[in-house]
Each structure stands twice: as structure tokens, then as C-alpha cells.
mmCIF file of C-alpha atoms in Angstrom:
data_model
loop_
_atom_site.group_PDB
_atom_site.id
_atom_site.type_symbol
_atom_site.label_atom_id
_atom_site.label_comp_id
_atom_site.label_asym_id
_atom_site.label_seq_id
_atom_site.Cartn_x
_atom_site.Cartn_y
_atom_site.Cartn_z
ATOM 1 C CA UNK A 1 23.166 -0.016 -14.739
ATOM 2 C CA UNK A 2 19.413 -1.733 -14.945
ATOM 3 C CA UNK A 3 18.074 -1.906 -11.850
ATOM 4 C CA UNK A 4 18.090 -5.246 -9.441
ATOM 5 C CA UNK A 5 14.736 -6.763 -8.167
ATOM 6 C CA UNK A 6 15.024 -7.855 -5.310
ATOM 7 C CA UNK A 7 12.247 -10.272 -5.310
ATOM 8 C CA UNK A 8 8.858 -10.833 -5.003
ATOM 9 C CA UNK A 9 6.442 -10.435 -1.820
ATOM 10 C CA UNK A 10 3.512 -11.682 0.223
ATOM 11 C CA UNK A 11 1.152 -9.519 0.863
ATOM 12 C CA UNK A 12 -0.318 -9.585 4.180
ATOM 13 C CA UNK A 13 -2.502 -7.081 5.599
ATOM 14 C CA UNK A 14 -0.937 -4.884 8.364
ATOM 15 C CA UNK A 15 -2.571 -4.040 11.764
ATOM 16 C CA UNK A 16 -4.459 -1.503 13.051
ATOM 17 C CA UNK A 17 -2.040 1.706 13.187
ATOM 18 C CA UNK A 18 -2.565 2.202 16.706
ATOM 19 C CA UNK A 19 -0.082 -0.616 16.839
ATOM 20 C CA UNK A 20 2.429 0.631 15.025
ATOM 21 C CA UNK A 21 4.968 -1.335 15.810
ATOM 22 C CA UNK A 22 2.991 -4.595 14.692
ATOM 23 C CA UNK A 23 2.467 -2.487 11.261
ATOM 24 C CA UNK A 24 4.279 -3.751 7.996
ATOM 25 C CA UNK A 25 4.502 -3.147 4.675
ATOM 26 C CA UNK A 26 5.415 -5.688 1.721
ATOM 27 C CA UNK A 27 8.555 -5.957 0.910
ATOM 28 C CA UNK A 28 8.272 -4.589 -3.194
ATOM 29 C CA UNK A 29 7.129 -1.044 -1.740
ATOM 30 C CA UNK A 30 10.828 -1.093 -0.162
ATOM 31 C CA UNK A 31 12.467 -2.691 -3.169
ATOM 32 C CA UNK A 32 11.172 -0.819 -5.620
ATOM 33 C CA UNK A 33 11.955 2.406 -3.122
ATOM 34 C CA UNK A 34 15.949 1.462 -3.469
ATOM 35 C CA UNK A 35 15.967 0.567 -6.994
ATOM 36 C CA UNK A 36 16.398 4.068 -8.114
ATOM 37 C CA UNK A 37 19.336 4.005 -5.647
ATOM 38 C CA UNK A 38 21.477 0.779 -6.988
ATOM 39 C CA UNK A 39 20.681 1.753 -10.635
ATOM 40 C CA UNK A 40 22.806 4.536 -9.913
ATOM 41 C CA UNK A 41 25.181 1.621 -8.449
ATOM 42 C CA UNK A 42 25.145 2.843 -4.566
ATOM 43 C CA UNK A 43 25.122 -0.134 -2.038
ATOM 44 C CA UNK A 44 21.614 0.526 -0.279
ATOM 45 C CA UNK A 45 23.225 -2.161 2.584
ATOM 46 C CA UNK A 46 24.460 0.857 5.389
ATOM 47 C CA UNK A 47 21.188 2.360 5.201
ATOM 48 C CA UNK A 48 19.386 -0.679 5.372
ATOM 49 C CA UNK A 49 21.680 -2.260 8.727
ATOM 50 C CA UNK A 50 20.888 1.881 9.806
ATOM 51 C CA UNK A 51 17.284 1.678 9.794
ATOM 52 C CA UNK A 52 16.841 -1.811 10.628
ATOM 53 C CA UNK A 53 15.291 -3.317 7.326
ATOM 54 C CA UNK A 54 16.029 -6.423 6.577
ATOM 55 C CA UNK A 55 15.723 -7.566 3.149
ATOM 56 C CA UNK A 56 16.861 -11.314 3.623
ATOM 57 C CA UNK A 57 13.731 -11.456 6.287
ATOM 58 C CA UNK A 58 12.179 -15.007 5.332
ATOM 59 C CA UNK A 59 8.312 -13.115 6.712
ATOM 60 C CA UNK A 60 8.828 -10.836 3.618
ATOM 61 C CA UNK A 61 7.972 -7.961 5.606
ATOM 62 C CA UNK A 62 9.542 -5.180 6.985
ATOM 63 C CA UNK A 63 8.382 -3.122 10.226
ATOM 64 C CA UNK A 64 6.154 0.104 8.639
ATOM 65 C CA UNK A 65 8.465 2.572 11.100
ATOM 66 C CA UNK A 66 11.671 0.938 9.547
ATOM 67 C CA UNK A 67 9.829 1.401 6.030
ATOM 68 C CA UNK A 68 9.222 5.320 6.979
ATOM 69 C CA UNK A 69 12.995 5.699 8.672
ATOM 70 C CA UNK A 70 14.395 4.429 5.389
ATOM 71 C CA UNK A 71 12.344 6.595 3.516
ATOM 72 C CA UNK A 72 13.598 9.661 5.093
ATOM 73 C CA UNK A 73 16.830 8.441 4.966
ATOM 74 C CA UNK A 74 17.464 7.674 1.203
ATOM 75 C CA UNK A 75 16.047 11.249 1.006
ATOM 76 C CA UNK A 76 18.425 13.177 2.904
ATOM 77 C CA UNK A 77 22.083 10.836 1.498
ATOM 78 C CA UNK A 78 21.094 11.433 -1.896
ATOM 79 C CA UNK A 79 19.586 14.644 -1.514
ATOM 80 C CA UNK A 80 17.246 13.268 -3.762
ATOM 81 C CA UNK A 81 13.364 13.056 -2.320
ATOM 82 C CA UNK A 82 12.880 11.219 -5.567
ATOM 83 C CA UNK A 83 14.835 8.317 -4.405
ATOM 84 C CA UNK A 84 17.000 8.278 -8.081
ATOM 85 C CA UNK A 85 14.310 7.764 -9.903
ATOM 86 C CA UNK A 86 14.676 10.428 -12.358
ATOM 87 C CA UNK A 87 16.105 12.999 -14.787
ATOM 88 C CA UNK A 88 17.118 15.064 -12.172
ATOM 89 C CA UNK A 89 17.077 14.794 -8.333
ATOM 90 C CA UNK A 90 14.128 16.376 -6.450
ATOM 91 C CA UNK A 91 16.593 18.030 -3.915
ATOM 92 C CA UNK A 92 15.685 18.092 -0.192
ATOM 93 C CA UNK A 93 13.336 20.066 0.709
ATOM 94 C CA UNK A 94 11.269 19.373 -2.684
ATOM 95 C CA UNK A 95 8.225 18.059 0.202
ATOM 96 C CA UNK A 96 7.728 20.698 2.207
ATOM 97 C CA UNK A 97 7.725 23.572 -0.422
ATOM 98 C CA UNK A 98 5.271 21.453 -2.528
ATOM 99 C CA UNK A 99 3.012 21.860 0.874
ATOM 100 C CA UNK A 100 3.408 25.211 1.224
ATOM 101 C CA UNK A 101 2.404 25.629 -2.518
ATOM 102 C CA UNK A 102 -0.990 23.958 -1.688
ATOM 103 C CA UNK A 103 -1.414 25.562 1.713
ATOM 104 C CA UNK A 104 -2.632 28.838 0.990
ATOM 105 C CA UNK A 105 -5.609 27.793 -1.762
ATOM 106 C CA UNK A 106 -9.161 28.110 -1.289
ATOM 107 C CA UNK A 107 -10.813 24.196 -2.603
ATOM 108 C CA UNK A 108 -8.794 20.542 -2.939
ATOM 109 C CA UNK A 109 -9.180 21.283 -6.412
ATOM 110 C CA UNK A 110 -7.263 24.464 -6.601
ATOM 111 C CA UNK A 111 -4.322 22.959 -4.057
ATOM 112 C CA UNK A 112 -4.221 20.094 -6.940
ATOM 113 C CA UNK A 113 -3.991 22.369 -9.632
ATOM 114 C CA UNK A 114 -0.802 24.383 -7.331
ATOM 115 C CA UNK A 115 0.531 20.990 -6.884
ATOM 116 C CA UNK A 116 0.541 20.068 -10.506
ATOM 117 C CA UNK A 117 2.270 23.175 -11.323
ATOM 118 C CA UNK A 118 5.109 23.167 -8.476
ATOM 119 C CA UNK A 119 5.926 19.629 -9.862
ATOM 120 C CA UNK A 120 6.167 20.587 -13.201
ATOM 121 C CA UNK A 121 9.411 22.301 -11.690
ATOM 122 C CA UNK A 122 10.803 19.668 -9.745
ATOM 123 C CA UNK A 123 9.667 16.880 -11.322
ATOM 124 C CA UNK A 124 9.491 17.311 -15.081
ATOM 125 C CA UNK A 125 9.117 13.441 -15.556
ATOM 126 C CA UNK A 126 6.046 12.919 -14.670
ATOM 127 C CA UNK A 127 3.071 15.347 -15.394
ATOM 128 C CA UNK A 128 0.332 15.506 -12.799
ATOM 129 C CA UNK A 129 -3.414 17.038 -14.033
ATOM 130 C CA UNK A 130 -6.676 16.795 -12.521
ATOM 131 C CA UNK A 131 -10.080 17.499 -14.371
ATOM 132 C CA UNK A 132 -13.601 17.052 -13.648
ATOM 133 C CA UNK A 133 -15.241 14.272 -15.355
ATOM 134 C CA UNK A 134 -18.396 14.653 -18.085
ATOM 135 C CA UNK A 135 -21.290 14.872 -16.201
ATOM 136 C CA UNK A 136 -20.602 11.197 -14.349
ATOM 137 C CA UNK A 137 -19.811 13.015 -11.084
ATOM 138 C CA UNK A 138 -16.591 12.077 -10.867
ATOM 139 C CA UNK A 139 -13.107 13.370 -11.531
ATOM 140 C CA UNK A 140 -9.777 12.196 -12.817
ATOM 141 C CA UNK A 141 -5.947 12.571 -11.397
ATOM 142 C CA UNK A 142 -4.010 12.179 -13.998
ATOM 143 C CA UNK A 143 0.049 10.889 -14.055
ATOM 144 C CA UNK A 144 1.625 10.705 -17.366
ATOM 145 C CA UNK A 145 5.589 10.101 -18.346
ATOM 146 C CA UNK A 146 7.166 12.801 -20.377
ATOM 147 C CA UNK A 147 10.054 10.600 -20.679
ATOM 148 C CA UNK A 148 10.226 7.108 -20.783
ATOM 149 C CA UNK A 149 11.581 5.977 -17.172
ATOM 150 C CA UNK A 150 12.485 2.318 -18.181
ATOM 151 C CA UNK A 151 12.288 0.159 -21.012
ATOM 152 C CA UNK A 152 10.389 -2.192 -19.070
ATOM 153 C CA UNK A 153 7.101 -0.860 -18.021
ATOM 154 C CA UNK A 154 7.031 -3.276 -14.593
ATOM 155 C CA UNK A 155 10.578 -2.235 -13.884
ATOM 156 C CA UNK A 156 10.665 -2.196 -10.009
ATOM 157 C CA UNK A 157 12.056 1.801 -10.519
ATOM 158 C CA UNK A 158 9.050 2.641 -12.829
ATOM 159 C CA UNK A 159 6.271 1.174 -10.988
ATOM 160 C CA UNK A 160 7.032 3.069 -7.613
ATOM 161 C CA UNK A 161 7.939 6.037 -8.820
ATOM 162 C CA UNK A 162 4.067 5.879 -10.152
ATOM 163 C CA UNK A 163 3.090 3.892 -6.625
ATOM 164 C CA UNK A 164 5.186 7.193 -4.459
ATOM 165 C CA UNK A 165 3.963 10.078 -6.215
ATOM 166 C CA UNK A 166 -0.072 8.666 -6.342
ATOM 167 C CA UNK A 167 0.595 8.212 -2.381
ATOM 168 C CA UNK A 168 2.395 11.208 -2.116
ATOM 169 C CA UNK A 169 -0.534 13.455 -3.447
ATOM 170 C CA UNK A 170 -3.289 11.998 -2.263
ATOM 171 C CA UNK A 171 -2.189 11.686 1.659
ATOM 172 C CA UNK A 172 -1.272 15.707 1.160
ATOM 173 C CA UNK A 173 -4.939 16.076 -0.438
ATOM 174 C CA UNK A 174 -6.039 14.415 3.008
ATOM 175 C CA UNK A 175 -4.047 16.582 5.616
ATOM 176 C CA UNK A 176 -5.312 19.280 3.761
ATOM 177 C CA UNK A 177 -9.063 18.889 4.353
ATOM 178 C CA UNK A 178 -8.595 17.177 7.385
ATOM 179 C CA UNK A 179 -10.220 13.826 6.176
ATOM 180 C CA UNK A 180 -9.996 10.659 4.173
ATOM 181 C CA UNK A 181 -10.477 10.990 0.400
ATOM 182 C CA UNK A 182 -11.513 7.847 -0.747
ATOM 183 C CA UNK A 183 -10.602 6.692 -4.438
ATOM 184 C CA UNK A 184 -13.166 5.093 -6.553
ATOM 185 C CA UNK A 185 -10.349 3.741 -9.115
ATOM 186 C CA UNK A 186 -7.149 3.546 -9.732
ATOM 187 C CA UNK A 187 -5.808 1.977 -13.243
ATOM 188 C CA UNK A 188 -2.042 1.463 -12.580
ATOM 189 C CA UNK A 189 -0.104 1.996 -15.977
ATOM 190 C CA UNK A 190 2.355 -1.323 -15.391
ATOM 191 C CA UNK A 191 1.542 -4.970 -15.290
ATOM 192 C CA UNK A 192 0.220 -6.083 -11.636
ATOM 193 C CA UNK A 193 3.451 -6.319 -9.203
ATOM 194 C CA UNK A 194 4.157 -8.861 -6.856
ATOM 195 C CA UNK A 195 2.436 -6.870 -3.978
ATOM 196 C CA UNK A 196 -0.466 -5.507 -5.738
ATOM 197 C CA UNK A 197 -2.485 -7.210 -3.069
ATOM 198 C CA UNK A 198 -1.538 -4.488 -0.990
ATOM 199 C CA UNK A 199 -3.200 -1.730 -3.049
ATOM 200 C CA UNK A 200 -6.492 -3.445 -1.566
ATOM 201 C CA UNK A 201 -5.063 -1.131 1.929
ATOM 202 C CA UNK A 202 -2.741 1.717 0.191
ATOM 203 C CA UNK A 203 -4.735 3.342 -2.837
ATOM 204 C CA UNK A 204 -8.270 1.304 -3.328
ATOM 205 C CA UNK A 205 -10.062 -2.233 -4.259
ATOM 206 C CA UNK A 206 -10.515 -1.333 -7.509
ATOM 207 C CA UNK A 207 -6.966 -1.359 -8.213
ATOM 208 C CA UNK A 208 -6.911 -2.067 -12.277
ATOM 209 C CA UNK A 209 -3.625 -2.800 -13.952
ATOM 210 C CA UNK A 210 -1.990 -2.593 -17.516
ATOM 211 C CA UNK A 211 -2.990 0.988 -18.264
ATOM 212 C CA UNK A 212 -1.868 3.624 -20.971
ATOM 213 C CA UNK A 213 -1.465 5.891 -17.794
ATOM 214 C CA UNK A 214 -2.395 6.129 -14.303
ATOM 215 C CA UNK A 215 -6.000 7.634 -13.678
ATOM 216 C CA UNK A 216 -7.087 7.766 -10.151
ATOM 217 C CA UNK A 217 -11.007 8.830 -10.260
ATOM 218 C CA UNK A 218 -12.754 9.968 -7.192
ATOM 219 C CA UNK A 219 -16.156 12.072 -6.636
ATOM 220 C CA UNK A 220 -15.810 15.075 -8.220
ATOM 221 C CA UNK A 221 -17.454 17.276 -5.601
ATOM 222 C CA UNK A 222 -14.444 16.273 -3.412
ATOM 223 C CA UNK A 223 -12.318 19.163 -4.960
ATOM 224 C CA UNK A 224 -14.566 21.834 -3.810
ATOM 225 C CA UNK A 225 -13.532 20.542 0.199
ATOM 226 C CA UNK A 226 -11.929 24.064 1.184
ATOM 227 C CA UNK A 227 -8.488 23.508 2.437
ATOM 228 C CA UNK A 228 -8.248 23.809 6.531
ATOM 229 C CA UNK A 229 -4.602 23.512 7.295
ATOM 230 C CA UNK A 230 -2.487 26.561 8.341
ATOM 231 C CA UNK A 231 1.437 27.688 8.649
ATOM 232 C CA UNK A 232 0.875 26.047 12.131
ATOM 233 C CA UNK A 233 -0.115 23.086 11.057
ATOM 234 C CA UNK A 234 2.349 22.638 8.412
ATOM 235 C CA UNK A 235 4.592 22.790 11.359
ATOM 236 C CA UNK A 236 3.461 19.514 12.847
ATOM 237 C CA UNK A 237 2.707 17.759 9.682
ATOM 238 C CA UNK A 238 6.632 17.815 9.186
ATOM 239 C CA UNK A 239 8.048 16.536 11.698
ATOM 240 C CA UNK A 240 9.301 12.896 10.536
ATOM 241 C CA UNK A 241 7.593 14.157 7.128
ATOM 242 C CA UNK A 242 7.948 12.876 3.995
ATOM 243 C CA UNK A 243 8.507 9.329 5.294
ATOM 244 C CA UNK A 244 5.386 9.840 8.056
ATOM 245 C CA UNK A 245 3.135 10.673 5.758
ATOM 246 C CA UNK A 246 3.373 7.898 3.434
ATOM 247 C CA UNK A 247 3.570 5.157 5.895
ATOM 248 C CA UNK A 248 1.324 3.224 3.051
ATOM 249 C CA UNK A 249 -2.032 2.590 5.114
ATOM 250 C CA UNK A 250 -5.380 4.870 4.819
ATOM 251 C CA UNK A 251 -6.669 4.956 7.960
ATOM 252 C CA UNK A 252 -9.834 5.093 7.489
ATOM 253 C CA UNK A 253 -10.597 1.536 8.599
ATOM 254 C CA UNK A 254 -12.070 1.259 11.580
ATOM 255 C CA UNK A 255 -15.094 -1.686 10.615
ATOM 256 C CA UNK A 256 -11.699 -3.487 9.322
ATOM 257 C CA UNK A 257 -10.114 -3.703 12.303
ATOM 258 C CA UNK A 258 -13.305 -4.427 14.229
ATOM 259 C CA UNK A 259 -14.586 -6.893 11.811
ATOM 260 C CA UNK A 260 -10.772 -8.362 11.964
ATOM 261 C CA UNK A 261 -10.522 -8.640 15.589
ATOM 262 C CA UNK A 262 -13.433 -10.052 16.336
ATOM 263 C CA UNK A 263 -12.467 -13.224 13.377
ATOM 264 C CA UNK A 264 -8.932 -13.013 15.251
ATOM 265 C CA UNK A 265 -10.156 -13.866 18.276
ATOM 266 C CA UNK A 266 -12.927 -16.599 17.923
ATOM 267 C CA UNK A 267 -10.513 -18.737 16.357
ATOM 268 C CA UNK A 268 -10.327 -21.321 15.466
ATOM 269 C CA UNK A 269 -14.611 -21.025 15.485
ATOM 270 C CA UNK A 270 -15.315 -19.522 11.949
ATOM 271 C CA UNK A 271 -17.939 -16.987 13.176
ATOM 272 C CA UNK A 272 -20.493 -16.259 10.361
ATOM 273 C CA UNK A 273 -21.505 -13.157 9.341
ATOM 274 C CA UNK A 274 -24.758 -12.641 11.443
ATOM 275 C CA UNK A 275 -22.863 -13.410 14.679
ATOM 276 C CA UNK A 276 -20.483 -11.175 14.156
ATOM 277 C CA UNK A 277 -23.046 -8.213 12.986
ATOM 278 C CA UNK A 278 -24.285 -9.441 16.715
ATOM 279 C CA UNK A 279 -21.956 -8.600 18.508
ATOM 280 C CA UNK A 280 -20.877 -4.979 16.652
ATOM 281 C CA UNK A 281 -24.595 -4.541 17.200
ATOM 282 C CA UNK A 282 -25.148 -3.168 13.417
ATOM 283 C CA UNK A 283 -27.645 -5.107 10.650
ATOM 284 C CA UNK A 284 -25.575 -7.276 7.978
ATOM 285 C CA UNK A 285 -26.631 -4.152 5.091
ATOM 286 C CA UNK A 286 -25.426 -1.605 7.556
ATOM 287 C CA UNK A 287 -22.300 -4.197 8.054
ATOM 288 C CA UNK A 288 -21.462 -4.151 4.494
ATOM 289 C CA UNK A 289 -22.085 -0.724 3.524
ATOM 290 C CA UNK A 290 -19.460 0.178 5.876
ATOM 291 C CA UNK A 291 -17.646 -2.223 5.291
ATOM 292 C CA UNK A 292 -17.280 -1.134 1.195
ATOM 293 C CA UNK A 293 -17.079 2.328 2.167
ATOM 294 C CA UNK A 294 -13.359 1.138 3.705
ATOM 295 C CA UNK A 295 -12.750 -0.865 0.322
ATOM 296 C CA UNK A 296 -13.323 -4.396 1.810
ATOM 297 C CA UNK A 297 -16.032 -6.837 2.200
ATOM 298 C CA UNK A 298 -16.410 -9.328 5.070
ATOM 299 C CA UNK A 299 -15.197 -12.363 2.409
ATOM 300 C CA UNK A 300 -11.904 -10.782 2.142
ATOM 301 C CA UNK A 301 -11.000 -9.751 5.381
ATOM 302 C CA UNK A 302 -11.780 -13.270 6.605
ATOM 303 C CA UNK A 303 -10.222 -14.811 4.169
ATOM 304 C CA UNK A 304 -6.958 -12.193 4.300
ATOM 305 C CA UNK A 305 -6.566 -13.190 8.360
ATOM 306 C CA UNK A 306 -6.817 -16.803 7.653
ATOM 307 C CA UNK A 307 -3.722 -16.197 5.520
ATOM 308 C CA UNK A 308 -2.287 -13.559 7.206
ATOM 309 C CA UNK A 309 -1.595 -16.249 10.147
ATOM 310 C CA UNK A 310 -1.174 -19.521 7.700
ATOM 311 C CA UNK A 311 2.207 -18.046 5.774
ATOM 312 C CA UNK A 312 3.117 -16.401 9.686
ATOM 313 C CA UNK A 313 3.211 -20.109 10.887
ATOM 314 C CA UNK A 314 4.733 -21.530 8.105
ATOM 315 C CA UNK A 315 7.269 -19.180 7.944
ATOM 316 C CA UNK A 316 8.210 -19.196 12.015
ATOM 317 C CA UNK A 317 7.507 -21.959 13.448
ATOM 318 C CA UNK A 318 7.495 -25.868 12.873
ATOM 319 C CA UNK A 319 3.517 -26.355 13.823
ATOM 320 C CA UNK A 320 2.238 -29.500 11.902
ATOM 321 C CA UNK A 321 0.626 -28.328 7.832
ATOM 322 C CA UNK A 322 -2.659 -29.911 9.747
ATOM 323 C CA UNK A 323 -2.194 -28.547 13.078
ATOM 324 C CA UNK A 324 -2.113 -25.049 11.758
ATOM 325 C CA UNK A 325 -4.907 -25.116 9.048
ATOM 326 C CA UNK A 326 -7.804 -26.916 12.025
ATOM 327 C CA UNK A 327 -6.660 -24.258 14.146
ATOM 328 C CA UNK A 328 -7.531 -21.425 11.672
ATOM 329 C CA UNK A 329 -11.717 -23.332 11.536
ATOM 330 C CA UNK A 330 -10.198 -25.664 8.462
ATOM 331 C CA UNK A 331 -12.480 -28.450 9.164
ATOM 332 C CA UNK A 332 -10.864 -30.386 6.110
ATOM 333 C CA UNK A 333 -7.313 -30.541 5.445
ATOM 334 C CA UNK A 334 -7.498 -30.607 1.970
ATOM 335 C CA UNK A 335 -9.171 -27.403 1.808
ATOM 336 C CA UNK A 336 -5.766 -26.196 4.112
ATOM 337 C CA UNK A 337 -3.961 -26.754 1.369
ATOM 338 C CA UNK A 338 -6.122 -25.395 -1.644
ATOM 339 C CA UNK A 339 -6.514 -22.286 0.303
ATOM 340 C CA UNK A 340 -2.086 -22.063 0.252
ATOM 341 C CA UNK A 341 -1.693 -22.869 -3.095
ATOM 342 C CA UNK A 342 -3.938 -20.266 -4.276
ATOM 343 C CA UNK A 343 -1.824 -17.921 -2.108
ATOM 344 C CA UNK A 344 0.979 -18.270 -2.762
ATOM 345 C CA UNK A 345 1.357 -20.438 -6.536
ATOM 346 C CA UNK A 346 2.834 -23.539 -4.526
ATOM 347 C CA UNK A 347 2.192 -26.305 -1.359
ATOM 348 C CA UNK A 348 2.553 -25.545 2.421
ATOM 349 C CA UNK A 349 4.972 -27.960 2.487
ATOM 350 C CA UNK A 350 7.428 -26.717 -0.468
ATOM 351 C CA UNK A 351 6.700 -23.102 1.047
ATOM 352 C CA UNK A 352 7.557 -23.790 4.184
ATOM 353 C CA UNK A 353 11.363 -25.788 2.939
ATOM 354 C CA UNK A 354 11.565 -22.855 0.452
ATOM 355 C CA UNK A 355 12.179 -20.609 3.077
ATOM 356 C CA UNK A 356 14.395 -23.317 5.615
ATOM 357 C CA UNK A 357 16.198 -23.964 2.707
ATOM 358 C CA UNK A 358 17.042 -20.468 1.452
ATOM 359 C CA UNK A 359 21.089 -19.200 2.233
ATOM 360 C CA UNK A 360 20.752 -16.250 4.691
ATOM 361 C CA UNK A 361 20.719 -13.272 2.327
ATOM 362 C CA UNK A 362 19.312 -15.041 -0.618
ATOM 363 C CA UNK A 363 15.986 -13.649 -2.205
ATOM 364 C CA UNK A 364 13.473 -15.994 -2.474
ATOM 365 C CA UNK A 365 12.056 -16.393 -5.647
ATOM 366 C CA UNK A 366 8.427 -18.109 -5.721
ATOM 367 C CA UNK A 367 5.549 -17.355 -8.267
ATOM 368 C CA UNK A 368 3.416 -14.423 -7.382
ATOM 369 C CA UNK A 369 -0.388 -15.083 -5.765
ATOM 370 C CA UNK A 370 -2.568 -15.814 -8.910
ATOM 371 C CA UNK A 371 -5.221 -13.199 -9.575
ATOM 372 C CA UNK A 372 -8.135 -14.790 -8.453
ATOM 373 C CA UNK A 373 -6.569 -14.385 -5.116
ATOM 374 C CA UNK A 374 -5.780 -10.928 -5.357
ATOM 375 C CA UNK A 375 -8.667 -9.511 -3.294
ATOM 376 C CA UNK A 376 -7.939 -11.313 -0.214
ATOM 377 C CA UNK A 377 -6.662 -8.234 1.585
ATOM 378 C CA UNK A 378 -7.584 -7.472 5.208
#
């Protein structure tokens, strides 16, 4: 039975990780995770109810702790840590032994080689490989199909399979070496999904689509980092895993959060770059470099903050559209109108009306944000 799509998501940035009760994930990650179960004819409704995940919620975002709980619950109920996405199930315990297979390695490169060999046994549908570049100081992590996962390249089950495995390997690798490992770029082997704006937070700002296979690039010297974890650390790490570590959003974004908080607290005034750097006691050049290292920019943060607040107010309040724009620092109502069209593909009034008229449990269909808006995350 073909997988049913649960609809498009309006991607928005999650708040500071320390406020995990407020952090959210794009709905597309959840519907993708459920695709294998639905394809097998299983009803996900009881699991959604148990974890408090409401896919009919008009705000289109799922609390990150509920996402993690649903992740673990699906694996237990199906006895398949691969969510029913593959020809053979990944039985419960596979993730633990993936970690154990990597734990005794001397370096990250060795650990990734071990992971590739282990995954060849428990996940033969996808092949993982790591190789160093030819003189460009870059290494490549590749994930490719050994068996076609779906007829359509953009099938939600196929998309989530690649999203999930890359995030899983990346998260475990970061934990093993006790530091964040920046991905310089990732080429994904499918069309740009509706929730792709979130990829800036999950993977890298430099995410590209329609590639032949998944290729994640990083600095090759990272492969030489020593593995710093031991069995005692693994026991703590496995508590709540694997859902806990696949809560999606990178944790190396302290400067992004600080800038975002300053901009939010100043609304409706629009702080300039100079005003923000003065308050942070940094030079504009230093701030630009720090944000670039965290995969963002001042303009990206500013645009996404206003987008997040605007869409939340349009969906959850009856505040006049012009007032929302003014509160967000848009001097001209037409500028706010154009911004909403860029984010959603439709006017503010139509966006709000479509949500208000949506029957309970219905699946909202709206155009995906244009490519020009793809970078406005955080």
C-alpha cells in the first residue's frame, strides 16, 4: 500500500534548547517517520495519542520532546528501529550495538568505518561509506541505496530514511568525540521537501537537492579526532535513546540564540547589525564569522524571527494583519503582505482563512515556500 502523505509543513526555527518544552520540529519529519507504519497498513493514531502528538494542529509544528517520545514508541511497538521503512526490520537493540561497535575505535574515522560495516548487516538497503577527498581537505560521508526504497524519489518514506540515517550517524559521531562536527554541505538524493527550511538547523545551511546519492562533506581532519567516550558514558547516553539524540536541532548555536533573543526583545524596533554588535561587545566582522560558523547570518536570523512570530499570530490570534506587521517592525503594510506571500505562497488573509476553515483532523495543503525563502531559517 503506498504511503499516505500527511501534508506540507510550514518550517520555523526552534527556540533555545534549554527551553526544550518550547522547541518544535517541522511536521514533515513526523509524517515521514510514520510513513513506514502507514505503508504496512498500521494505524498510527494510538501512538500519536499516547505521545500527545497532534498532526491536525494548525500551527504545523510538533514539540520536540513529543517527537522523541514518538520516535522511541514506534521502535518498541514495531520492534523495528528502522520504522518499517526497509525490507528487513532493524530489531530493537540495533542502535545500542551500533554505538558499541563504534565505541572502541581510536579515531572518528575508524568509528565511522565500523559503523558502515555494522549497518551493512542490520540495514542492507542503504550503504554507508566514508572517504577523504583528493587534496581539498574535505571528507565525504556517503549514503546510497542498494535497493530502491520507493518508486518516487520524493516519497516521504524514502526522504525520511535518508534524513534519519544521516542525523543518526552525525549525532553519534558528535557524542563520540565530545564536540559538534560541522557539516560543510549536504547533497540529498531527492527533490526539496516542504520542510527543507529546517535543514539549516538539522544539518547545514548549505543543503542541496536532486543529487544522485547523499553526500555530506566535512573537514577531513575531523576524522582524526580521538574517540573520547567509554562504557560508563554509554550507559547515560542510551537513557532515552535513540529518540533523545535525534531531537534534530544542532546544539552549537549559542550566538544564533543570543542574536535572536536580542532582536525579539527589541520588537517592534528593528535593531541594526551595529546595534546588536554593540550590545554583544563584538565587532561586526567577529559576529559575522561566529554566525557563519554556526551556519547562519544576521539577515537569516532576522527574517526567520519575524516569520515565526507572524505565522504564529496569524494561526493563533485574531489580531489584524496590519497590526501584526506593525508589531514586527514593518513600516509599510504592503511589505508585510509580500513577506507572508514569500513564506507561505499565499496572502495573510488566505493563510488565516484556510486554517480557520479547516475541519478538525483535516490535512492542510498549502504551497511550499518558494526557493528564495529557503534560507530564512532562524
